[in-house]
Short mmCIF file of C-alpha atoms and ligand atoms in Angstrom, two decimals:
data_model
loop_
_atom_site.label_atom_id
_atom_site.label_comp_id
_atom_site.label_asym_id
_atom_site.label_seq_id
_atom_site.Cartn_x
_atom_site.Cartn_y
_atom_site.Cartn_z
CA MET A 1 17.29 15.98 -8.64
CA GLN A 2 18.07 13.61 -11.13
CA LEU A 3 15.75 10.92 -10.20
CA ALA A 4 12.72 13.35 -10.47
CA LYS A 5 14.02 14.15 -14.18
CA GLU A 6 14.17 10.63 -14.89
CA LEU A 7 10.96 9.41 -13.83
CA LEU A 8 9.41 12.16 -15.79
CA SER A 9 11.00 10.72 -18.76
CA GLY A 10 9.93 7.40 -17.99
CA ASN A 11 12.85 5.36 -16.27
CA ARG A 12 11.39 2.52 -14.38
CA LEU A 13 14.06 2.29 -12.20
CA ALA A 14 14.14 6.00 -11.45
CA LEU A 15 10.84 5.62 -10.49
CA SER A 16 11.71 2.76 -7.91
CA ARG A 17 14.60 4.84 -6.48
CA LEU A 18 12.58 7.55 -5.85
CA LEU A 19 9.61 5.48 -4.52
CA THR A 20 11.99 4.21 -1.77
CA GLN A 21 13.28 7.97 -1.24
CA VAL A 22 10.14 9.09 -0.68
CA GLU A 23 9.17 6.37 1.49
CA ASN A 24 11.87 6.72 3.78
CA ASP A 25 11.30 10.76 3.56
CA THR A 26 14.85 11.77 2.50
CA PRO A 27 15.53 15.03 1.37
CA GLU A 28 15.87 13.94 -1.90
CA GLY A 29 12.69 12.42 -1.65
CA ARG A 30 11.39 15.90 -0.16
CA SER A 31 12.64 18.10 -3.14
CA ALA A 32 11.66 15.71 -5.82
CA LEU A 33 8.21 15.85 -4.61
CA ILE A 34 8.14 19.44 -5.19
CA GLU A 35 9.88 19.30 -8.46
CA ILE A 36 7.25 16.72 -9.74
CA PHE A 37 4.23 18.04 -8.17
CA PRO A 38 2.91 20.21 -11.41
CA HIS A 39 2.62 16.96 -13.10
CA THR A 40 0.13 15.23 -10.67
CA GLY A 41 -3.47 15.40 -10.30
CA LYS A 42 -4.43 13.37 -13.49
CA ALA A 43 -4.29 10.04 -12.00
CA HIS A 44 -7.71 8.49 -10.80
CA ILE A 45 -6.87 7.01 -7.13
CA ILE A 46 -8.91 3.78 -6.30
CA GLY A 47 -8.74 2.43 -2.81
CA VAL A 48 -9.37 -1.08 -1.85
CA THR A 49 -10.10 -1.79 1.61
CA GLY A 50 -11.95 -4.59 3.92
CA GLY A 51 -11.41 -7.05 6.49
CA PRO A 52 -8.50 -9.65 6.22
CA GLY A 53 -8.87 -12.43 3.70
CA THR A 54 -11.96 -10.67 1.83
CA GLY A 55 -10.05 -11.28 -1.55
CA LYS A 56 -8.59 -7.76 -1.68
CA SER A 57 -5.26 -8.33 -3.34
CA THR A 58 -6.83 -11.13 -5.32
CA LEU A 59 -9.43 -8.59 -6.90
CA VAL A 60 -6.53 -6.05 -7.38
CA ASN A 61 -4.83 -8.68 -9.33
CA GLN A 62 -8.32 -9.19 -11.85
CA LEU A 63 -8.88 -5.17 -11.53
CA GLY A 64 -5.37 -4.73 -13.14
CA LEU A 65 -5.80 -7.29 -15.67
CA CYS A 66 -8.99 -5.75 -16.61
CA PHE A 67 -7.86 -2.09 -16.64
CA ARG A 68 -5.66 -3.18 -18.81
CA LYS A 69 -7.65 -5.14 -21.43
CA HIS A 70 -10.70 -2.14 -21.27
CA LYS A 71 -8.79 1.07 -22.12
CA ASN A 72 -5.06 0.32 -21.71
CA PRO A 73 -4.08 2.84 -18.99
CA LYS A 74 -0.83 2.60 -17.19
CA VAL A 75 -1.82 0.70 -13.58
CA ALA A 76 -0.02 1.04 -10.65
CA ILE A 77 -0.67 -0.70 -7.30
CA VAL A 78 0.53 0.31 -3.89
CA ALA A 79 -0.12 -2.66 -1.47
CA VAL A 80 0.10 -2.00 2.28
CA ASP A 81 0.68 -4.69 4.73
CA PRO A 82 1.12 -4.27 8.58
CA SER A 83 5.01 -3.56 10.26
CA SER A 84 5.41 -5.69 13.39
CA PRO A 85 5.02 -3.40 16.49
CA PHE A 86 7.79 -5.31 18.37
CA THR A 87 10.76 -5.58 15.78
CA GLY A 88 9.69 -3.14 13.00
CA GLY A 89 9.86 -5.40 10.12
CA ALA A 90 7.22 -6.92 8.15
CA VAL A 91 6.17 -9.69 5.79
CA LEU A 92 4.91 -8.04 2.52
CA GLY A 93 2.94 -10.59 0.68
CA ASP A 94 0.11 -9.20 -1.35
CA ARG A 95 2.37 -9.78 -4.91
CA VAL A 96 2.01 -13.64 -4.13
CA ARG A 97 -2.03 -12.88 -5.66
CA MET A 98 -1.04 -10.50 -8.18
CA ARG A 99 1.20 -12.99 -10.66
CA ASP A 100 -0.84 -12.89 -13.31
CA LEU A 101 0.19 -9.05 -13.76
CA ALA A 102 4.00 -9.72 -14.37
CA GLY A 103 5.56 -9.45 -17.31
CA ASP A 104 3.46 -6.36 -18.22
CA GLU A 105 5.44 -3.19 -18.72
CA GLY A 106 2.33 -1.26 -18.29
CA ILE A 107 1.98 -2.39 -14.97
CA PHE A 108 4.04 -1.46 -11.54
CA ILE A 109 3.37 -3.01 -8.21
CA ARG A 110 4.99 -1.58 -4.67
CA SER A 111 4.47 -3.18 -1.38
CA MET A 112 4.56 -0.89 1.63
CA ALA A 113 4.93 -1.62 4.96
CA SER A 114 2.76 0.59 7.61
CA ARG A 115 5.66 1.56 9.76
CA GLY A 116 3.56 2.18 12.83
CA SER A 117 0.65 3.97 10.99
CA LEU A 118 -2.75 2.91 12.18
CA GLY A 119 -5.06 3.90 9.41
CA GLY A 120 -4.63 1.41 7.23
CA LEU A 121 -2.19 2.93 5.13
CA ALA A 122 1.55 4.43 5.68
CA ARG A 123 2.51 7.67 6.53
CA ALA A 124 4.18 7.79 2.81
CA THR A 125 1.35 6.05 1.21
CA ALA A 126 0.39 9.38 -0.40
CA GLY A 127 3.69 10.48 -1.38
CA LEU A 128 4.33 7.19 -3.32
CA VAL A 129 0.88 7.96 -5.32
CA GLN A 130 2.09 11.33 -6.02
CA VAL A 131 5.32 9.82 -7.48
CA PHE A 132 3.23 7.23 -9.58
CA ASP A 133 0.88 10.03 -10.51
CA ALA A 134 3.66 12.27 -12.08
CA ALA A 135 5.19 9.13 -13.79
CA GLY A 136 2.26 8.94 -16.03
CA PHE A 137 0.10 6.18 -14.25
CA GLU A 138 -3.56 6.98 -14.92
CA ILE A 139 -5.22 4.16 -12.81
CA ILE A 140 -3.52 3.74 -9.11
CA LEU A 141 -4.87 1.20 -7.04
CA ILE A 142 -4.31 1.18 -3.34
CA GLU A 143 -4.72 -2.13 -1.19
CA THR A 144 -5.07 -1.10 2.89
CA VAL A 145 -3.62 -3.18 5.45
CA GLY A 146 -7.01 -4.77 5.83
CA ALA A 147 -6.74 -5.43 9.72
CA GLY A 148 -10.80 -5.06 10.19
CA GLN A 149 -10.34 -1.62 12.23
CA ALA A 150 -11.28 1.63 10.53
CA GLU A 151 -9.14 2.09 7.78
CA VAL A 152 -10.86 5.50 6.87
CA ASP A 153 -7.55 6.97 5.73
CA VAL A 154 -7.80 5.58 2.16
CA ALA A 155 -11.08 7.50 1.71
CA ARG A 156 -9.62 10.83 2.33
CA LEU A 157 -6.65 9.87 -0.30
CA ALA A 158 -8.86 7.92 -3.06
CA HIS A 159 -11.33 9.18 -5.65
CA THR A 160 -13.24 5.86 -5.60
CA THR A 161 -13.14 3.79 -2.43
CA LEU A 162 -14.30 0.13 -2.34
CA VAL A 163 -15.08 -1.81 0.41
CA VAL A 164 -14.60 -5.57 -0.27
CA GLU A 165 -16.56 -7.99 1.68
CA ALA A 166 -16.92 -12.05 1.83
CA PRO A 167 -19.55 -14.37 3.11
CA GLY A 168 -18.61 -16.78 6.11
CA LEU A 169 -16.54 -14.39 7.81
CA GLY A 170 -18.93 -14.29 10.88
CA ASP A 171 -22.75 -13.14 11.26
CA GLU A 172 -21.79 -9.36 11.50
CA ILE A 173 -20.73 -7.41 8.40
CA GLN A 174 -17.38 -6.44 9.09
CA ALA A 175 -17.53 -3.13 7.10
CA ASN A 176 -20.63 -2.07 9.71
CA LYS A 177 -18.61 -2.89 12.72
CA ALA A 178 -15.33 -1.12 11.52
CA GLY A 179 -17.48 1.74 10.35
CA LEU A 180 -16.63 1.22 6.66
CA MET A 181 -19.68 1.95 5.27
CA GLU A 182 -19.65 5.22 5.32
CA ILE A 183 -16.53 5.57 3.16
CA ALA A 184 -17.49 2.96 0.66
CA ASP A 185 -18.25 4.39 -3.00
CA ILE A 186 -18.71 0.88 -4.25
CA LEU A 187 -19.46 -2.42 -2.09
CA VAL A 188 -18.25 -5.52 -3.18
CA VAL A 189 -19.10 -8.94 -1.98
CA ASN A 190 -16.19 -11.00 -2.88
CA LYS A 191 -16.18 -14.89 -3.17
CA ALA A 192 -19.50 -15.06 -4.41
CA ASP A 193 -18.88 -18.94 -5.10
CA ARG A 194 -19.13 -19.25 -1.27
CA PRO A 195 -22.48 -20.09 0.60
CA GLY A 196 -23.81 -17.22 2.12
CA VAL A 197 -23.72 -14.60 -0.39
CA GLU A 198 -27.62 -13.92 -0.15
CA ASN A 199 -27.16 -13.19 3.39
CA THR A 200 -23.93 -11.16 3.49
CA LEU A 201 -25.76 -9.12 0.18
CA LYS A 202 -29.28 -8.66 2.43
CA ALA A 203 -26.87 -7.43 5.56
CA LEU A 204 -25.05 -4.99 3.46
CA LYS A 205 -28.36 -3.50 2.01
CA SER A 206 -29.46 -2.83 5.41
CA ALA A 207 -26.31 -1.38 6.69
CA LEU A 208 -26.01 0.70 3.57
CA GLU A 209 -29.47 2.05 4.48
CA LEU A 210 -28.67 3.13 7.79
CA ALA A 211 -24.98 4.80 6.56
CA HIS A 212 -26.42 6.39 3.59
CA PRO A 213 -29.87 7.57 4.55
CA VAL A 214 -32.06 8.12 1.22
CA ARG A 215 -34.76 10.67 0.91
CA HIS A 216 -37.90 9.53 2.25
CA VAL A 217 -41.09 10.84 0.69
CA PHE A 218 -44.30 10.57 2.94
CA GLN A 219 -47.79 10.78 1.89
CA HIS A 220 -49.26 12.73 4.86
CA HIS A 221 -52.86 13.67 4.63
CA GLY A 222 -52.48 13.80 0.85
CA GLN A 223 -49.91 15.99 0.93
CA VAL A 224 -46.18 15.07 -0.05
CA GLU A 225 -43.86 15.58 2.72
CA VAL A 226 -40.28 15.22 1.89
CA VAL A 227 -37.99 14.61 4.89
CA GLU A 228 -34.39 15.11 3.90
CA ALA A 229 -31.60 12.84 5.33
CA PRO A 230 -29.60 14.37 7.54
CA ASP A 231 -26.91 16.37 6.09
CA GLN A 232 -27.29 15.12 2.93
CA ALA A 233 -29.00 17.99 0.96
CA GLU A 234 -26.14 19.09 -0.40
CA GLU A 235 -24.53 15.96 -1.21
CA SER A 236 -24.39 14.21 -4.66
CA SER A 237 -26.86 11.81 -5.60
CA TRP A 238 -24.23 8.73 -5.46
CA ILE A 239 -25.73 5.65 -3.85
CA PRO A 240 -22.80 3.29 -3.64
CA PRO A 241 -23.91 0.07 -5.56
CA ILE A 242 -23.17 -3.32 -4.28
CA LEU A 243 -21.78 -5.90 -6.65
CA LYS A 244 -20.89 -9.42 -6.66
CA THR A 245 -17.51 -10.91 -7.52
CA ILE A 246 -15.63 -14.03 -7.74
CA ALA A 247 -12.06 -12.72 -7.74
CA THR A 248 -10.66 -16.18 -8.22
CA ASP A 249 -11.80 -16.27 -11.82
CA GLY A 250 -12.50 -12.76 -12.85
CA SER A 251 -16.20 -13.19 -12.76
CA GLY A 252 -17.96 -9.73 -12.01
CA VAL A 253 -14.99 -7.78 -12.65
CA SER A 254 -15.66 -5.75 -15.56
CA GLU A 255 -19.02 -4.98 -14.17
CA LEU A 256 -17.10 -3.72 -11.38
CA ILE A 257 -14.75 -1.86 -13.70
CA VAL A 258 -17.93 -0.15 -15.20
CA GLU A 259 -19.20 1.08 -12.21
CA ILE A 260 -15.41 2.42 -11.06
CA TYR A 261 -15.86 4.82 -14.45
CA ARG A 262 -19.43 5.38 -13.66
CA HIS A 263 -18.41 6.95 -10.03
CA LYS A 264 -15.89 8.75 -11.94
CA GLU A 265 -18.04 10.58 -14.08
CA ASN A 266 -20.70 11.26 -11.71
CA MET A 267 -17.99 12.78 -9.77
CA ARG A 268 -16.80 15.23 -12.08
CA GLU A 269 -20.36 16.19 -13.12
CA SER A 270 -21.66 16.73 -9.59
CA GLY A 271 -18.37 18.40 -8.65
CA ASP A 272 -17.31 16.15 -6.08
CA TRP A 273 -14.16 15.01 -7.67
CA ALA A 274 -13.03 18.67 -7.27
CA ALA A 275 -14.39 19.08 -3.65
CA ARG A 276 -12.24 15.73 -2.77
CA GLU A 277 -9.36 17.32 -3.84
CA ARG A 278 -9.93 20.35 -2.32
CA SER A 279 -10.40 18.94 0.93
CA ARG A 280 -7.57 16.32 0.57
CA LEU A 281 -4.97 18.60 -0.57
CA GLY A 282 -6.37 21.28 2.11
CA SER A 283 -5.62 18.67 4.63
CA GLU A 284 -2.34 17.81 3.80
CA LEU A 285 -1.18 21.61 3.68
CA ASP A 286 -2.53 21.93 7.15
CA ALA A 287 -0.80 19.02 8.37
CA MET A 288 2.80 20.38 6.68
CA LEU A 289 1.77 24.02 8.23
CA GLN A 290 1.52 22.44 11.65
CA GLU A 291 4.76 20.47 11.40
CA ALA A 292 6.63 23.55 9.98
CA LEU A 293 5.21 26.18 12.63
CA VAL A 294 5.91 23.47 15.52
CA PHE A 295 9.32 22.55 14.01
CA GLY A 296 10.24 26.36 13.89
CA PHE A 297 8.90 26.79 17.14
CA ARG A 298 11.02 24.22 18.73
CA GLU A 299 13.98 25.38 17.12
CA LYS A 300 13.43 29.20 18.35
CA ILE A 301 13.29 27.98 22.04
CA PRO A 302 16.17 26.60 24.26
CA ALA A 303 15.59 22.64 24.69
CA SER A 304 16.12 23.46 28.47
CA HIS A 305 13.23 25.86 28.85
CA TYR A 306 10.79 23.25 27.01
CA GLU A 307 12.23 20.34 29.29
CA HIS A 308 11.47 22.66 32.44
CA VAL A 309 8.07 23.25 31.33
CA LEU A 310 7.56 19.64 30.49
CA ASP A 311 8.76 18.80 34.27
CA LYS A 312 6.20 21.24 35.67
CA ILE A 313 3.43 19.44 33.68
CA ILE A 314 4.55 16.27 35.02
CA GLN A 315 4.47 17.67 38.63
CA ARG A 316 0.95 18.70 38.10
CA LYS A 317 2.07 22.41 38.59
CA LEU A 318 1.09 23.27 35.24
CA ALA A 319 -1.68 21.91 32.76
CA PRO A 320 -1.01 21.44 29.21
CA ARG A 321 -3.13 24.00 27.73
CA ASP A 322 -1.34 26.67 30.22
CA ALA A 323 2.16 25.58 29.24
CA VAL A 324 1.45 25.99 25.71
CA LYS A 325 0.51 29.72 26.79
CA THR A 326 3.55 30.10 28.56
CA LEU A 327 5.77 28.66 25.77
CA LEU A 328 3.92 30.79 23.13
CA ASN A 329 4.57 34.17 25.52
CA GLY A 330 8.11 33.23 26.15
CA GLY A 331 7.82 33.11 29.73
CA SER A 332 9.12 30.70 31.98
CA LYS A 333 6.89 30.41 34.58
CA MET B 1 13.18 11.12 8.43
CA ASN B 2 12.77 7.36 8.58
CA GLU B 3 15.69 5.16 9.06
CA ARG B 4 16.53 3.17 5.57
CA LYS B 5 14.69 -0.30 6.33
CA ILE B 6 16.70 -3.33 4.48
CA ARG B 7 14.34 -4.75 1.86
CA VAL B 8 14.59 -8.32 0.77
CA LEU B 9 12.67 -10.03 -1.62
CA VAL B 10 12.22 -13.99 -1.05
CA ALA B 11 11.07 -15.80 -4.18
CA LYS B 12 10.93 -19.89 -4.97
CA PRO B 13 12.05 -20.03 -8.86
CA GLY B 14 11.56 -23.34 -10.35
CA LEU B 15 8.66 -25.82 -10.35
CA ASP B 16 9.34 -27.91 -7.16
CA GLY B 17 6.61 -27.71 -4.95
CA HIS B 18 7.00 -26.41 -1.54
CA ASP B 19 7.87 -23.06 0.08
CA ARG B 20 8.50 -24.16 3.99
CA GLY B 21 11.97 -22.90 4.12
CA ALA B 22 11.11 -19.70 2.34
CA LYS B 23 8.73 -18.86 4.75
CA VAL B 24 10.89 -19.46 7.79
CA VAL B 25 13.51 -17.50 6.54
CA ALA B 26 11.14 -14.65 5.40
CA ARG B 27 9.75 -14.32 9.12
CA ALA B 28 13.06 -14.80 10.55
CA LEU B 29 14.22 -11.69 8.37
CA ARG B 30 11.21 -9.62 9.60
CA ASP B 31 11.66 -10.45 13.28
CA ALA B 32 15.18 -9.01 12.33
CA GLY B 33 13.27 -5.86 11.57
CA MET B 34 13.65 -6.23 7.80
CA GLU B 35 10.74 -5.79 5.33
CA VAL B 36 10.28 -8.82 3.26
CA ILE B 37 8.73 -9.02 -0.10
CA TYR B 38 7.37 -12.45 -0.38
CA THR B 39 6.43 -13.77 -3.90
CA GLY B 40 5.62 -17.22 -3.27
CA LEU B 41 6.03 -20.30 -5.46
CA ARG B 42 7.03 -20.77 -9.39
CA GLN B 43 8.73 -17.42 -10.16
CA THR B 44 10.47 -17.24 -13.37
CA PRO B 45 13.50 -15.73 -13.31
CA GLU B 46 11.69 -12.66 -15.16
CA MET B 47 9.02 -12.62 -12.67
CA ILE B 48 11.98 -12.35 -9.75
CA ALA B 49 14.31 -9.37 -11.72
CA GLU B 50 10.97 -7.44 -12.42
CA ALA B 51 9.57 -7.84 -8.65
CA ALA B 52 13.55 -6.85 -7.45
CA LEU B 53 13.04 -3.53 -9.58
CA GLN B 54 9.78 -2.51 -8.61
CA GLU B 55 10.20 -3.29 -4.85
CA ASP B 56 13.71 -1.53 -4.98
CA VAL B 57 15.26 -4.20 -2.77
CA ASP B 58 18.74 -4.59 -1.70
CA VAL B 59 18.66 -8.41 -1.34
CA VAL B 60 17.37 -11.21 -3.00
CA GLY B 61 16.82 -14.40 -1.50
CA LEU B 62 16.05 -17.60 -3.76
CA SER B 63 15.14 -20.50 -2.31
CA ILE B 64 16.01 -23.81 -4.63
CA LEU B 65 15.33 -27.28 -4.11
CA SER B 66 15.03 -28.57 -7.56
CA GLY B 67 18.62 -28.90 -8.50
CA ALA B 68 17.95 -26.39 -11.37
CA HIS B 69 20.25 -23.64 -9.67
CA MET B 70 22.56 -23.71 -12.37
CA ALA B 71 20.14 -23.26 -14.88
CA LEU B 72 18.15 -20.54 -12.64
CA VAL B 73 20.73 -18.67 -10.86
CA PRO B 74 22.96 -17.42 -13.96
CA ARG B 75 19.40 -16.37 -15.86
CA ILE B 76 18.57 -14.26 -12.49
CA LEU B 77 21.61 -12.43 -12.03
CA GLU B 78 21.76 -11.64 -15.99
CA LEU B 79 18.45 -10.21 -15.99
CA LEU B 80 19.04 -8.24 -12.66
CA LYS B 81 22.00 -6.73 -14.17
CA ALA B 82 20.00 -5.98 -17.50
CA ASN B 83 17.57 -3.99 -14.89
CA GLY B 84 20.41 -2.12 -13.59
CA LEU B 85 20.21 -4.08 -10.34
CA GLU B 86 23.89 -5.18 -10.28
CA ASN B 87 24.28 -4.12 -6.90
CA VAL B 88 21.51 -5.97 -5.68
CA LYS B 89 22.94 -9.14 -3.35
CA VAL B 90 21.85 -12.38 -4.14
CA PHE B 91 21.56 -15.29 -1.68
CA ILE B 92 20.53 -18.97 -1.98
CA GLY B 93 18.96 -21.22 0.24
CA GLY B 94 18.21 -25.14 -0.21
CA ILE B 95 20.39 -27.98 -1.55
CA ILE B 96 23.33 -27.11 -3.84
CA PRO B 97 26.15 -29.77 -4.13
CA ASP B 98 29.56 -28.34 -2.87
CA GLU B 99 31.02 -28.91 -6.36
CA ASP B 100 28.80 -26.03 -7.78
CA LEU B 101 29.69 -23.49 -4.86
CA PRO B 102 32.98 -22.16 -6.44
CA ARG B 103 30.93 -21.22 -9.89
CA LEU B 104 27.78 -19.79 -8.18
CA LYS B 105 30.36 -17.48 -5.75
CA GLU B 106 32.34 -16.60 -9.21
CA MET B 107 29.35 -15.62 -11.04
CA GLY B 108 28.28 -13.29 -7.32
CA VAL B 109 26.32 -15.05 -5.37
CA SER B 110 26.88 -13.43 -2.00
CA GLY B 111 25.47 -16.22 0.18
CA ILE B 112 24.66 -19.90 -0.14
CA TYR B 113 23.03 -21.73 2.71
CA GLY B 114 22.14 -25.69 3.01
CA PRO B 115 19.22 -27.04 4.99
CA GLY B 116 20.62 -26.94 8.44
CA THR B 117 21.88 -23.12 8.52
CA SER B 118 20.50 -21.17 11.31
CA THR B 119 18.59 -18.29 10.46
CA GLU B 120 20.88 -16.19 12.65
CA GLU B 121 23.57 -16.76 10.69
CA ILE B 122 21.43 -15.67 7.48
CA ILE B 123 20.52 -12.44 9.17
CA LYS B 124 23.85 -11.71 9.97
CA GLN B 125 24.98 -12.30 6.68
CA VAL B 126 22.13 -10.52 5.11
CA ARG B 127 23.22 -7.36 7.11
CA GLU B 128 26.71 -7.07 6.85
CA SER B 129 26.01 -7.50 2.84
CA VAL B 130 24.30 -4.41 2.34
CA LYS B 131 26.59 -2.41 4.53
CA ASN B 132 29.22 -2.01 1.94
N1 GDP C 1 -13.35 -19.24 -3.23
C1 GDP C 1 -12.87 -17.79 -3.25
N2 GDP C 1 -12.11 -17.44 -2.51
C2 GDP C 1 -11.19 -16.30 -3.09
C3 GDP C 1 -11.71 -15.45 -3.78
N3 GDP C 1 -10.93 -14.40 -4.02
C4 GDP C 1 -10.00 -14.59 -3.19
N4 GDP C 1 -10.07 -15.97 -2.52
C5 GDP C 1 -9.03 -16.53 -1.77
O1 GDP C 1 -9.34 -15.87 -0.20
C6 GDP C 1 -8.05 -16.09 0.12
C7 GDP C 1 -7.28 -14.51 0.64
O2 GDP C 1 -7.44 -13.70 -0.54
P1 GDP C 1 -6.10 -12.50 -0.47
O3 GDP C 1 -6.82 -11.67 -1.73
O4 GDP C 1 -5.13 -12.58 0.07
O5 GDP C 1 -7.01 -11.61 0.79
P2 GDP C 1 -6.84 -9.85 1.52
O6 GDP C 1 -5.99 -10.64 2.53
O7 GDP C 1 -8.25 -9.72 1.43
O8 GDP C 1 -5.89 -9.64 0.34
C8 GDP C 1 -7.18 -16.54 -0.74
O9 GDP C 1 -6.86 -18.03 -0.59
C9 GDP C 1 -7.42 -16.56 -2.12
O10 GDP C 1 -7.57 -17.31 -3.25
C10 GDP C 1 -13.22 -15.60 -4.32
O11 GDP C 1 -13.80 -14.92 -5.02
N5 GDP C 1 -13.55 -17.19 -3.99
MG1 MG C 2 -3.89 -8.54 0.64
#
């Protein structure tokens, strides 16, 4: 309780301690999330994802600097790195690239280990974002693990998702493989100082056309025929722009920020902002409901009964779906 | 509910050039199941105290080879305290002359390790220090 109050009054140590409580899912963390919830919903949440070594951390460093210069918002950064599946430990190294942000009270960087989650974020990342949101951080940047697999969780959490690519990381565009193209609101070709940028740009453009089919207008016997792209009829008109940056010196970053603000405006006007909010909070509600129902149910039935049913499944005497029915009916077939 | 992981900030204050030793220790702590926030070379005392606050670490590990420990360490301890982090344990690895050891301990440094120290020893002492 205490931490939540101090957080709302701007105490940075309380903020940090509360982030730990939420990350560890402690009773104090849980009740604080309830208390601060009315103060959330104001931040612009920006995800930064892409393959390993594309320059995500370096870019986040530049974005932090540039946001602060632009309109002076408070900026929080959540940087997620993988935990070792063997020991559960982690080396979190994203701060190494963010040293320019040291000494600015308006910036708060928190490193996080994935702790077994596979979608590019940790289980508690959404909770940390809520804490920052309640603490008055207007911009929240989330750097995903960046292991190259489909890190689509970030798109559910963020309002604006940046997918970062870089030239020279193999022939095929990584984002294309990992299915990242569908989640990109803005595509960034970083390391634009490196050879091969034009190829990467070209490949991204064609991948983008596959992922976001645009309306095709055909002239057919003098009549105009409009073919709606599948499932896009009601979607917004936003076509992800492709931008070039050099994160090591900041080139292209202020243009990137302009696009980020433009995306926010576009979402507000099209109603996408509200729609994303609804679907995000809806899935959060569903997840919690499921957890609570399962937990409540398991508490009501004797463990021995559950084990007995599980034994039957293992012996192939009962299919899992039938077992669920048996358990829900209170029977002990 | 998740277990509480031990969080360690590994930093290299001062101007001397390499961080091989710091990286070896960081990996060893990771392999012991800890979460290590690695901050890299040329960290000022202000940067270290700020990072320790933001990351809510239990332990700060400093690698100091430059001989500037008697200037750097008191300053870092002072800044940690100013940030409300007097409970954070501070460990030092590097080349520290014997005659400086008592004063560093007196200031509140929890452990000091020369180049030959085994990582097992460091892990053991880090674990013990956060228990109490
Ligand atoms: N040449 C060049 N190198 C870059 C650029 N951006 C980042 N790098 C380097 O790429 C490496 C990986 O960067 P990092 O930000 O850690 O990538 P991450 O793994 O995606 O977070 C580092 O050595 C950076 O200095 C860039 O625009 N140009
Ligand atoms: Mg990174």
